[in-house]
């Protein structure tokens, strides 16, 4: 019997809810551990980045106006879809050389649980971060958190999935939209996650994922005037300096941290309300009491 | 029938009602306040601080340099290790309560000195600034031993030495916004007051001495941008808190050596008047929004957005109302609008007004007389302003309002958000549901509904977008001075 010829997957970028090729027409090859060809993926350009920011800005108002309950349900839906595709993810992650099959399964399951964790915060962080303030005058005074806007996420380079999912979930749960630069090491896993998002009722444009060479896109992300914040966890000193220098032009909220090992990302300590808090703004309202 | 116009200005002469300056003792010369003592600047230079209402020199103040800042940071570090960190939170709180009480006792002296050095009307320094200063210390005193309750389920710890740089528009109030939460959270402080308004901070330093605050817990280095830059880029501080212009804020964000930064920067607040607003009340709100403190307010309602149907009526009422604002001697208890803080600021206001006229907006101003000496500017406004005009985009930081119109609530919000700033906003309407709908859509950190320019230590204050990040006041403000895990 003749051996069936396999069908190779074309990996595209995820922008505005659609899977699109890079405007540049360029692509890169992802090779496996032993140098074998796995797939082509897009070599994202500055134009792709601008399209992604535009899509994110467009999606932001609708997403941030969704009820907290609804955002929570959608995050739960992401968890469901990811759980259902764990074998597929394991295959891709193994092919990309992320870790052993067993370790990858643990990472995938942790990513599912992380989505569930943040889903639960959707309708609770307001109550924890916000307040009613006892001012010394006849005003009803309260403070509520609101999403910052469009957040640029530079995906963790050390893990294929858990860093990426943690960063995205903590960002979008509060109503932010984001533009994600996939890691250089594991672009295919990131794009697979895009497929999960596309089938999880996440409105198009809320999460956009670009692939390519990160160092080419980082400066454009950092200086884009319609990006409100940046999330960078790889701790590279030169990149941090660049992000702050360029990001300051519109006073971006820049979160940088030292690189976390896989075990760190898998730990419960990697999740928490402070991860949400960094990309919300506090709005205080004064309303008179009386006639 | 419309009531006849009242005639103000030349027809009515008011007798002066000046507050006495006898209560204030100003030294000929001030050093830096470092390690609990007033010390001479290492390079020996001093600069003048001037009364903007009379242009007379009030005193000579130390010109801070890198060396002075080094010395102050060292003193703050030592005080952190030796006194403030080991002290029980309860006792830290008790120091702050003591300070709050002493400020209340010296309220009159602080108010008069504030008006002399900065030019703001005594009515404001006496009734708004100084009482809020005392309240800030009183409020934060109580947090000192209750920080664990501010962030349930999380642990907090102080950051260490805080470098704080404050502006000239609310000199003492900004000092209290910075110092009180920093100390309550267990940090020590190096504060740099603004170049033109150092005197009340130095009087506060004397109060700290009398309160027996351990030496070095608060250090004050006076000077200009040189000292500010030396402080904000210092490797020995663990936190930077800055209030001032967006331009300088960006320099600080770029040069900082610490991740713990909070910035409270410029603003160009939209004050939105819907047609169903109580118009007389709204006009008072406009006055308070833009002419309070000569318009030297980062959250001033400097862009008025009026619904088209009531534009003419609002402008007529506003024009009438500004004729009754009294501009003049800040120490006169009847003065509404005091002196412009500095010659440089007066020139900036004039330049921007010139730009507004050149771009085609129509300029209107109060007809009042101005004092012969000192730096003053009449309460003014522009009509026919387009969103692209410089006066609709740039912060004037003076008593000059830009008036624009809108037709629908959606247009109001779109115009209000069309700014790189996002500090504050105002909404005037009689309809509660409209207030909540509008305020939810405004990109601003503080929204006043049917009021404007209200402040309270329990109420978090701070901006969106290029107006900075971090909050001051409330439990949210504590996060700026703690590591919360």
XYZ file of C-alpha atoms in Angstrom:
776
model
C 0.000 0.000 0.000
C 1.322 3.424 -0.904
C 2.173 5.701 2.004
C -0.205 8.610 2.158
C 1.348 11.973 1.459
C 0.799 14.254 4.487
C -0.666 17.737 4.221
C 1.580 20.397 5.706
C 0.032 23.295 7.509
C 0.512 26.887 6.402
C 0.967 29.112 9.424
C -0.345 32.630 9.002
C -0.553 35.563 11.388
C -3.656 36.246 13.423
C -4.807 39.839 12.887
C -8.276 41.299 13.399
C -9.782 37.840 13.858
C -8.450 36.592 10.528
C -5.493 34.479 9.566
C -3.509 36.479 7.074
C -0.144 36.250 5.368
C 2.410 38.929 6.013
C 1.975 41.983 3.842
C 5.674 41.660 3.106
C 5.193 38.281 1.477
C 8.183 37.040 3.454
C 8.316 33.835 5.405
C 10.702 32.006 7.669
C 11.308 28.316 8.205
C 10.775 26.606 11.485
C 13.134 23.715 11.915
C 12.983 20.904 14.450
C 15.575 19.730 16.949
C 17.529 17.871 14.332
C 17.298 20.608 11.796
C 14.417 19.033 9.910
C 11.901 21.299 8.236
C 8.573 21.600 10.069
C 6.720 24.501 8.508
C 6.955 27.982 7.124
C 5.661 30.885 9.148
C 5.213 34.569 8.416
C 8.065 36.994 8.723
C 5.911 39.845 10.064
C 6.631 43.406 8.970
C 6.117 46.877 10.347
C 2.997 47.173 8.200
C 1.595 43.990 9.755
C 2.246 45.486 13.176
C 0.419 48.671 12.305
C -2.513 46.656 10.947
C -2.577 44.682 14.173
C -2.580 47.822 16.339
C -5.400 49.237 14.257
C -7.379 46.025 14.665
C -6.740 46.038 18.407
C -7.841 49.663 18.779
C -10.959 48.903 16.802
C -11.806 45.925 18.973
C -10.990 47.647 22.269
C -14.152 49.656 22.797
C -16.457 46.721 22.166
C -14.421 44.313 24.269
C -14.038 46.697 27.201
C -17.785 47.342 27.157
C -18.664 43.655 27.330
C -19.984 42.709 30.727
C -17.407 41.295 33.093
C -19.439 38.079 33.240
C -19.256 37.758 29.474
C -15.495 38.320 29.377
C -15.143 35.661 32.052
C -17.207 33.215 30.039
C -15.071 33.806 26.983
C -11.890 33.181 28.956
C -13.435 29.957 30.174
C -14.229 29.070 26.580
C -10.539 29.511 25.735
C -9.726 27.006 28.452
C -12.248 24.552 27.030
C -10.893 24.819 23.515
C -7.290 24.506 24.670
C -8.071 21.442 26.761
C -9.741 19.793 23.805
C -6.678 20.316 21.651
C -3.993 19.280 24.105
C -2.622 16.481 21.907
C -2.315 18.767 18.934
C -0.461 21.316 21.036
C 1.785 18.634 22.427
C 2.745 17.555 18.910
C 3.601 21.062 17.789
C 5.492 21.879 20.963
C 7.481 18.661 20.718
C 8.255 19.356 17.078
C 9.428 22.876 17.921
C 11.665 21.358 20.558
C 10.132 23.077 23.539
C 10.530 20.169 25.999
C 9.741 16.489 26.411
C 6.282 15.280 25.597
C 5.506 14.763 29.259
C 6.682 18.258 30.231
C 4.714 19.759 27.383
C 1.508 18.087 28.546
C 2.039 19.551 32.020
C 2.604 22.976 30.499
C -0.537 22.754 28.359
C -2.681 21.702 31.287
C -1.254 24.529 33.370
C -2.126 26.957 30.575
C -5.697 25.682 30.619
C -5.863 26.162 34.380
C -4.409 29.633 34.061
C -7.201 30.652 31.708
C -9.685 29.306 34.223
C -7.924 31.248 36.985
C -8.135 34.587 35.158
C -11.659 33.862 33.950
C -12.666 33.943 37.596
C -11.101 37.365 38.111
C -13.148 38.976 35.335
C -16.043 40.014 37.558
C -14.056 40.322 40.797
C -11.009 42.508 40.273
C -13.178 45.642 40.178
C -14.334 44.986 43.698
C -10.791 44.329 44.909
C -9.026 47.243 43.175
C -11.864 49.763 43.345
C -13.283 51.611 46.303
C -15.896 53.958 47.624
C -14.023 56.858 49.150
C -15.209 58.683 52.265
C -14.463 62.271 51.248
C -15.044 65.097 53.710
C -17.855 66.737 51.735
C -21.239 65.863 50.290
C -20.090 63.801 47.359
C -20.517 60.211 46.374
C -16.924 59.415 45.508
C -15.761 56.168 44.020
C -12.844 54.697 42.135
C -13.107 51.986 39.504
C -10.462 50.276 37.386
C -10.680 50.568 33.618
C -8.539 48.833 31.003
C -5.519 50.806 29.780
C -6.251 50.235 26.088
C -4.005 48.522 23.577
C -1.204 46.521 25.186
C 1.829 45.302 23.289
C 2.886 41.880 24.537
C 6.328 40.536 23.763
C 5.881 36.818 24.320
C 8.090 35.055 26.809
C 10.968 33.447 24.944
C 11.640 30.702 27.476
C 8.430 28.712 27.144
C 6.286 27.833 24.177
C 2.866 28.232 25.724
C 2.497 28.987 29.412
C 4.241 32.380 29.366
C 2.296 33.484 26.309
C -1.058 32.350 27.680
C -0.398 33.899 31.121
C 0.496 37.232 29.552
C -2.529 37.297 27.251
C -5.095 36.122 29.798
C -4.017 38.632 32.467
C -4.150 41.437 29.905
C -7.469 40.817 28.181
C -9.462 39.836 31.277
C -9.811 43.503 32.258
C -10.949 44.560 28.783
C -7.641 45.444 27.124
C -6.908 44.471 23.541
C -3.424 43.299 22.675
C -0.849 42.892 19.959
C 1.419 39.936 20.638
C 4.844 39.357 19.162
C 5.287 35.588 19.184
C 8.558 34.236 20.489
C 11.344 33.610 18.003
C 11.740 30.065 19.307
C 8.148 28.845 19.241
C 6.129 30.764 16.651
C 4.060 27.760 15.597
C 2.739 27.137 19.097
C 1.743 30.801 19.313
C -0.149 30.546 16.041
C -1.853 27.358 17.194
C -3.028 29.365 20.195
C -4.372 31.939 17.745
C -6.564 29.173 16.344
C -7.845 28.445 19.837
C -8.708 32.114 20.307
C -10.412 32.260 16.916
C -12.746 29.468 17.959
C -13.393 30.715 21.510
C -15.785 33.602 20.912
C -12.970 36.110 21.463
C -14.014 39.014 19.226
C -11.670 39.561 16.295
C -8.930 42.066 17.040
C -8.914 41.624 20.821
C -5.829 39.441 20.506
C -3.567 39.755 17.492
C -0.494 37.579 17.090
C 2.428 38.376 14.838
C 5.406 36.166 14.095
C 8.796 36.866 12.666
C 11.915 38.360 14.164
C 11.073 40.043 17.431
C 13.987 42.442 17.480
C 12.773 43.924 14.200
C 9.265 44.572 15.461
C 9.979 45.623 19.063
C 11.084 49.192 18.206
C 7.981 49.737 16.068
C 5.754 48.394 18.815
C 7.486 50.544 21.428
C 7.142 53.773 19.501
C 3.630 53.245 18.146
C 1.567 56.142 19.506
C -1.623 54.106 19.688
C -0.123 51.442 21.924
C -0.694 52.323 25.591
C 1.424 49.752 27.353
C 4.095 47.092 26.857
C 4.598 43.779 28.600
C 8.116 42.395 28.355
C 9.409 39.545 30.518
C 12.657 38.504 28.930
C 14.833 40.777 31.013
C 17.316 41.666 28.280
C 18.871 44.938 29.410
C 19.327 46.449 25.983
C 15.766 45.697 24.942
C 14.425 47.087 28.211
C 16.321 50.336 27.643
C 14.968 50.513 24.105
C 11.382 49.876 25.206
C 11.546 52.589 27.856
C 13.283 55.078 25.619
C 10.872 54.697 22.695
C 7.811 53.924 24.817
C 8.160 57.112 26.818
C 7.168 59.204 23.818
C 3.504 58.657 24.729
C 4.161 57.741 28.387
C 3.546 54.026 27.872
C 3.073 51.845 30.900
C 6.045 49.540 30.499
C 6.196 46.335 32.504
C 9.536 44.621 32.380
C 10.745 41.804 34.531
C 13.559 39.330 34.776
C 13.251 36.178 32.773
C 11.319 33.399 34.467
C 12.219 29.727 34.027
C 9.500 27.246 32.995
C 9.068 26.153 36.605
C 8.467 29.780 37.530
C 5.712 30.185 34.949
C 4.122 26.906 36.018
C 4.045 27.980 39.658
C 0.909 29.521 41.159
C 3.079 32.492 42.057
C 3.108 33.496 38.402
C -0.579 34.332 38.582
C -2.297 36.956 40.687
C -4.253 40.184 40.726
C -1.063 42.233 40.395
C -0.740 40.803 36.882
C -4.082 42.405 36.012
C -3.477 45.593 37.976
C -0.498 46.726 35.929
C -2.660 47.361 32.860
C -5.681 49.050 34.370
C -6.221 52.741 35.056
C -8.061 53.978 38.113
C -10.907 56.365 37.428
C -12.239 58.457 40.311
C -15.685 59.990 40.101
C -17.151 62.815 42.155
C -20.930 63.024 42.184
C -22.780 65.510 44.387
C -25.227 64.336 46.993
C -28.267 66.548 47.539
C -30.413 68.666 45.283
C -37.275 89.675 30.912
C -33.554 89.791 31.383
C -32.261 91.513 34.513
C -30.148 94.607 33.817
C -26.420 93.988 33.776
C -24.553 94.794 36.921
C -21.677 97.128 36.382
C -18.412 96.091 37.930
C -14.917 97.366 37.601
C -14.443 101.102 37.604
C -17.745 102.031 39.178
C -17.299 100.164 42.425
C -14.188 100.709 44.471
C -13.557 98.042 47.059
C -11.613 98.882 50.166
C -8.527 96.698 50.443
C -8.750 93.893 52.989
C -5.201 92.592 53.170
C -4.176 89.753 55.417
C -1.327 90.788 57.723
C 2.113 89.386 56.956
C 3.295 90.045 60.517
C 2.800 86.405 61.439
C 5.352 85.222 58.886
C 9.040 85.185 59.668
C 11.198 84.772 56.606
C 14.939 84.203 57.033
C 17.388 86.086 54.846
C 18.813 82.852 53.596
C 17.939 79.153 53.648
C 20.207 76.135 53.301
C 19.076 72.648 52.361
C 17.316 70.598 55.026
C 19.407 67.447 55.265
C 19.756 64.993 58.141
C 17.496 67.089 60.337
C 19.560 70.269 59.991
C 19.708 73.228 57.675
C 23.029 72.969 55.866
C 24.825 75.202 53.425
C 24.916 74.086 49.790
C 28.240 72.369 49.054
C 29.002 74.643 46.128
C 27.855 77.674 48.106
C 25.419 79.096 45.565
C 22.032 80.613 46.360
C 19.156 81.921 44.251
C 16.389 84.442 44.899
C 12.819 83.572 45.591
C 10.462 86.352 44.581
C 6.951 87.477 45.479
C 5.199 87.406 42.094
C 2.656 90.015 43.180
C 5.277 92.627 44.055
C 8.407 91.365 42.267
C 10.266 91.812 45.573
C 12.855 89.283 46.648
C 11.671 87.407 49.726
C 14.741 85.371 50.515
C 17.787 83.538 49.186
C 17.597 79.811 48.861
C 20.281 77.169 48.391
C 20.977 76.192 44.794
C 21.114 72.395 44.909
C 23.593 70.387 42.878
C 24.464 66.718 42.428
C 26.647 66.875 45.553
C 23.797 68.170 47.712
C 21.494 65.509 46.333
C 24.081 62.792 47.085
C 24.292 64.030 50.628
C 20.511 64.098 51.047
C 20.057 60.613 49.596
C 22.719 59.295 51.995
C 20.964 60.943 54.911
C 17.645 59.465 53.851
C 19.166 55.984 53.513
C 20.742 56.245 56.940
C 17.491 57.426 58.469
C 15.666 54.565 56.773
C 18.016 51.949 58.202
C 18.506 53.522 61.597
C 15.152 55.052 62.537
C 12.237 54.726 60.196
C 12.318 51.059 59.116
C 12.881 49.665 62.628
C 10.205 51.920 64.125
C 6.829 50.383 64.872
C 4.165 51.342 62.320
C 2.066 52.707 65.152
C 4.764 55.197 66.080
C 5.284 56.226 62.479
C 1.588 56.977 62.408
C 1.822 58.976 65.605
C 4.524 61.189 64.129
C 2.236 61.913 61.201
C -0.676 62.730 63.511
C 1.603 65.067 65.428
C 2.677 66.781 62.218
C -0.963 67.135 61.087
C -1.876 68.851 64.347
C 1.092 71.206 64.195
C 0.159 72.195 60.644
C -3.332 73.060 61.850
C -1.831 75.192 64.597
C 0.431 77.017 62.147
C -2.214 77.177 59.421
C -2.304 80.933 59.224
C 1.437 81.313 58.858
C 1.567 78.647 56.167
C -1.308 80.238 54.258
C 0.173 83.726 54.245
C 3.623 82.491 53.277
C 2.138 80.351 50.503
C 0.373 83.366 49.026
C 3.471 85.538 49.334
C 5.840 83.100 47.650
C 3.480 81.687 45.015
C 0.913 84.388 44.305
C -2.244 82.418 44.974
C -5.153 84.240 46.652
C -5.143 83.982 50.429
C -8.741 82.801 50.236
C -7.530 79.665 48.480
C -4.362 79.032 50.474
C -6.282 79.603 53.717
C -9.468 77.677 52.886
C -8.283 75.001 50.477
C -4.534 74.342 50.361
C -3.548 74.404 54.008
C -6.594 72.558 55.413
C -6.046 69.846 52.786
C -2.375 69.652 53.769
C -3.283 68.919 57.388
C -5.946 66.475 56.262
C -3.433 64.620 54.088
C -1.116 64.001 57.027
C -4.052 63.094 59.249
C -5.491 60.644 56.699
C -2.208 58.886 55.974
C -1.214 58.743 59.632
C -3.990 56.244 60.147
C -2.775 53.979 57.337
C 0.698 53.510 58.853
C -0.313 50.549 61.025
C -3.107 49.273 58.763
C -1.322 48.692 55.467
C -2.039 44.956 55.538
C -5.713 45.763 55.207
C -5.284 47.932 52.134
C -4.417 45.003 49.876
C -6.291 41.937 51.119
C -4.522 38.657 50.573
C -1.273 40.351 49.589
C 1.868 41.353 51.442
C 3.355 44.839 51.474
C 6.744 46.288 52.216
C 8.219 49.773 51.988
C 10.428 50.632 49.033
C 13.188 52.557 50.847
C 14.240 56.068 49.854
C 11.747 58.057 47.784
C 12.864 60.934 45.567
C 10.057 63.417 45.111
C 9.861 66.415 42.808
C 6.957 68.826 43.060
C 5.600 71.795 41.101
C 4.991 75.442 41.939
C 1.205 75.588 41.628
C 0.326 73.962 44.968
C 3.706 74.017 46.716
C 2.734 72.909 50.214
C -0.192 70.747 49.144
C 1.999 68.816 46.712
C 4.642 68.397 49.412
C 2.013 66.821 51.659
C 0.647 64.620 48.838
C 4.167 63.270 48.450
C 5.554 63.164 51.986
C 2.542 61.878 53.936
C 1.939 58.609 52.028
C 5.684 57.979 51.655
C 6.240 58.175 55.412
C 3.052 56.278 56.265
C 4.245 53.410 54.087
C 7.613 53.368 55.873
C 9.817 55.141 53.337
C 12.155 58.065 53.854
C 12.174 61.069 51.566
C 14.282 63.478 49.573
C 12.000 66.230 48.327
C 12.815 68.912 45.796
C 10.360 71.815 45.836
C 9.868 73.955 42.759
C 12.411 76.662 42.051
C 9.946 79.533 42.420
C 8.112 78.321 45.533
C 10.467 76.754 48.081
C 9.518 78.696 51.217
C 6.545 76.744 52.580
C 8.425 73.447 52.179
C 11.273 74.972 54.199
C 8.817 76.114 56.855
C 7.504 72.559 56.887
C 11.093 71.419 57.482
C 11.226 73.604 60.590
C 7.974 72.060 61.727
C 9.502 68.578 61.274
C 12.367 69.658 63.556
C 9.926 70.852 66.180
C 7.955 67.633 65.821
C 11.146 65.690 66.639
C 10.871 63.725 63.441
C 14.058 61.617 63.380
C 16.842 63.322 61.408
C 16.988 62.410 57.725
C 13.493 60.931 57.484
C 12.570 63.919 55.323
C 15.258 65.864 53.478
C 14.633 68.891 51.336
C 16.986 70.016 48.596
C 16.055 73.283 46.921
C 17.064 74.242 43.423
C 16.098 74.149 39.794
C 16.056 71.469 37.110
C 19.689 70.639 37.866
C 18.832 69.339 41.332
C 15.685 67.693 39.977
C 17.610 65.794 37.325
C 20.263 64.785 39.839
C 17.570 63.412 42.129
C 15.427 61.641 39.547
C 18.361 59.861 37.933
C 20.066 59.032 41.243
C 21.073 55.402 41.640
C 20.545 55.538 45.399
C 16.780 56.043 45.400
C 14.174 53.308 45.257
C 11.238 55.317 44.051
C 10.505 58.462 42.079
C 7.360 60.491 42.444
C 7.046 63.454 40.133
C 4.354 66.028 39.601
C 4.947 68.527 36.837
C 5.015 68.946 33.101
C 4.654 66.055 30.669
C 7.901 67.113 29.029
C 9.936 66.753 32.225
C 7.991 63.626 33.182
C 9.195 61.955 30.009
C 12.792 62.902 30.777
C 12.380 61.328 34.187
C 10.860 58.134 32.822
C 13.816 57.813 30.455
C 16.560 58.551 32.978
C 15.211 56.742 36.039
C 17.299 54.015 37.610
C 14.321 52.448 39.392
C 11.148 50.749 38.124
C 9.089 52.383 40.844
C 7.947 55.580 39.178
C 4.748 57.542 39.487
C 4.129 60.532 37.267
C 1.410 63.115 37.600
C 1.770 65.239 34.503
C -0.071 67.774 32.404
C -3.697 67.929 31.432
C -6.137 69.609 29.091
C -9.397 68.706 30.757
C -12.668 68.853 28.913
C -15.519 70.400 30.846
C -18.703 69.234 29.104
C -21.900 71.267 29.469
C -25.026 69.526 28.196
C -28.082 71.582 27.282
C -30.045 70.143 30.189
C -27.476 71.291 32.767
C -28.405 73.833 35.427
C -26.648 76.645 33.577
C -26.051 79.127 36.388
C -24.514 76.398 38.464
C -22.510 75.228 35.472
C -21.137 78.731 34.895
C -19.908 78.799 38.492
C -18.371 75.418 37.750
C -16.593 76.781 34.684
C -15.214 79.652 36.761
C -13.925 77.260 39.390
C -12.588 74.899 36.738
C -10.395 77.375 34.897
C -9.815 80.460 37.062
C -9.092 78.645 40.337
C -5.464 79.311 41.264
C -5.008 81.532 38.158
C -5.510 78.442 36.025
C -2.210 77.020 37.320
C -3.856 73.670 37.772
C -2.903 70.512 35.897
C -6.490 69.274 36.083
C -8.013 72.673 35.163
C -11.091 72.539 32.938
C -9.303 74.401 30.180
C -11.405 73.095 27.289
C -15.069 73.951 27.577
C -17.340 71.807 25.438
C -20.803 73.348 25.293
C -23.790 71.825 23.580
C -24.564 74.066 20.613
C -28.104 74.941 21.701
C -26.921 76.617 24.921
C -23.591 77.981 23.683
C -24.682 81.615 23.366
C -26.391 81.663 26.727
C -23.463 80.053 28.523
C -20.987 82.447 26.917
C -23.160 85.444 27.808
C -23.401 84.339 31.429
C -19.710 83.520 31.561
C -18.710 86.863 30.123
C -20.868 88.593 32.683
C -19.476 86.511 35.513
C -15.796 87.060 34.787
C -16.296 90.826 35.017
C -16.948 90.347 38.728
C -13.773 88.351 39.395
C -11.358 90.448 41.369
C -7.786 90.202 40.190
C -5.034 91.578 42.351
C -3.161 91.370 45.634
C -3.049 87.691 46.621
C -3.086 88.672 50.267
C -6.355 90.595 49.915
C -9.152 88.476 51.312
C -11.474 89.573 48.505
C -9.141 88.572 45.700
C -10.412 85.831 43.386
C -7.486 85.625 40.996
C -3.982 86.276 42.284
C -0.601 86.701 40.651
C 0.857 84.589 37.862
C 3.582 82.548 39.486
C 6.526 83.807 37.436
C 7.489 86.101 34.619
C 8.347 83.079 32.490
C 4.878 81.641 32.993
C 3.261 84.979 32.168
C 5.219 85.078 28.935
C 4.142 81.544 28.095
C 0.491 82.466 28.616
C 0.897 85.519 26.393
C 2.579 83.461 23.697
C -0.172 80.872 23.638
C -2.879 83.534 23.600
C -1.104 85.148 20.665
C -1.080 81.790 18.883
C -4.798 81.403 19.589
C -5.554 84.788 18.056
C -3.375 84.064 15.047
C -5.160 80.800 14.417
C -8.452 82.649 14.239
C -10.149 82.062 17.573
C -11.938 85.032 19.107
C -10.392 86.363 22.313
C -12.457 87.805 25.174
C -11.202 89.083 28.482
C -12.279 90.675 31.720
C -12.123 94.460 31.773
C -10.757 94.721 35.305
C -7.795 96.880 36.281
C -4.534 95.151 37.054
C -2.042 96.179 39.752
C 0.849 98.248 38.475
C 3.515 95.931 39.801
C 3.716 92.190 39.732
C 2.700 89.575 37.189
C -1.002 89.341 36.486
C -3.288 88.126 33.737
C -6.978 88.866 33.287
C -9.457 85.995 33.282
C -9.998 85.296 29.589
C -11.594 82.934 27.142
C -11.593 82.081 23.470
C -14.690 81.307 21.418
C -14.741 79.730 17.970
C -11.938 77.374 18.870
C -11.223 74.416 16.598
C -9.860 71.153 17.911
C -6.689 71.573 15.908
C -5.846 74.949 17.468
C -2.809 75.120 19.697
C -4.977 76.521 22.504
C -7.190 73.422 22.304
C -4.279 71.013 22.456
C -1.546 72.558 24.603
C -1.688 73.210 28.285
C -1.746 77.004 28.837
C -1.545 76.774 32.627
C -3.126 80.174 33.023
C -6.587 81.756 33.339
C -7.475 81.203 29.678
C -10.357 79.021 28.558
C -10.913 77.521 25.078
C -14.590 77.138 24.184
C -15.838 74.640 21.621
C -19.266 73.254 20.798
C -20.812 69.866 20.157
C -24.192 68.580 19.010
C -24.513 65.025 20.331
C -23.220 63.262 23.448
C -21.108 61.020 21.224
C -19.476 64.071 19.675
C -18.799 65.509 23.121
C -17.000 62.370 24.203
C -15.073 62.120 20.961
C -13.865 65.709 21.294
C -13.127 65.356 24.991
C -10.940 62.318 24.331
C -9.162 63.967 21.427
C -6.127 64.880 23.493
C -2.839 63.271 24.394
C -3.718 64.028 28.009
C -6.222 62.270 30.254
C -6.059 63.717 33.731
C -9.532 64.997 34.482
C -12.899 65.939 33.012
C -16.184 67.537 34.005
C -19.757 66.660 33.071
C -22.732 68.952 33.638
C -26.269 67.663 33.186
C -29.329 67.190 35.321
C -29.703 63.618 34.140
C -28.029 60.983 36.307
C -27.998 58.249 33.701
C -26.351 60.593 31.206
C -23.640 61.405 33.735
C -22.795 57.753 34.217
C -22.865 56.987 30.511
C -20.607 59.928 29.710
C -18.131 59.467 32.522
C -17.682 55.826 31.573
C -16.552 56.869 28.118
C -14.138 59.618 29.117
C -10.439 58.795 29.160
C -9.651 60.657 32.355
C -8.441 59.668 35.783
C -10.753 62.010 37.663
C -14.245 62.918 36.517
C -16.275 65.583 38.269
C -20.017 65.459 37.741
C -21.766 68.793 38.295
C -18.724 70.050 40.165
C -15.044 70.647 39.446
C -11.624 70.833 41.108
C -12.525 68.948 44.265
C -9.783 67.132 46.151
C -9.622 64.867 49.158
C -6.905 62.638 50.611
C -9.283 59.663 50.547
C -9.934 60.156 46.835
C -7.346 58.804 44.361
C -6.022 61.343 41.862
C -3.985 60.771 38.703
C -4.083 60.459 34.953
C -4.576 58.344 31.873
C -2.404 58.461 28.781
C 0.260 61.199 28.740
C -1.023 62.653 32.005
C 1.050 59.988 33.711
C 0.472 56.930 35.848
C 0.059 55.976 39.474
C -2.428 57.493 41.876
C -2.162 59.801 44.863
C -4.674 59.509 47.650
C -6.890 56.702 48.841
C -5.797 53.099 49.216
C -4.794 53.110 45.549
C -2.293 55.878 46.311
C -0.528 53.716 48.889
C 0.502 51.285 46.172
C 2.840 53.964 44.847
C 5.000 53.668 47.971
C 4.878 49.947 48.643
C 5.938 46.741 47.096
C 2.682 44.801 46.955
C 3.009 41.055 46.400
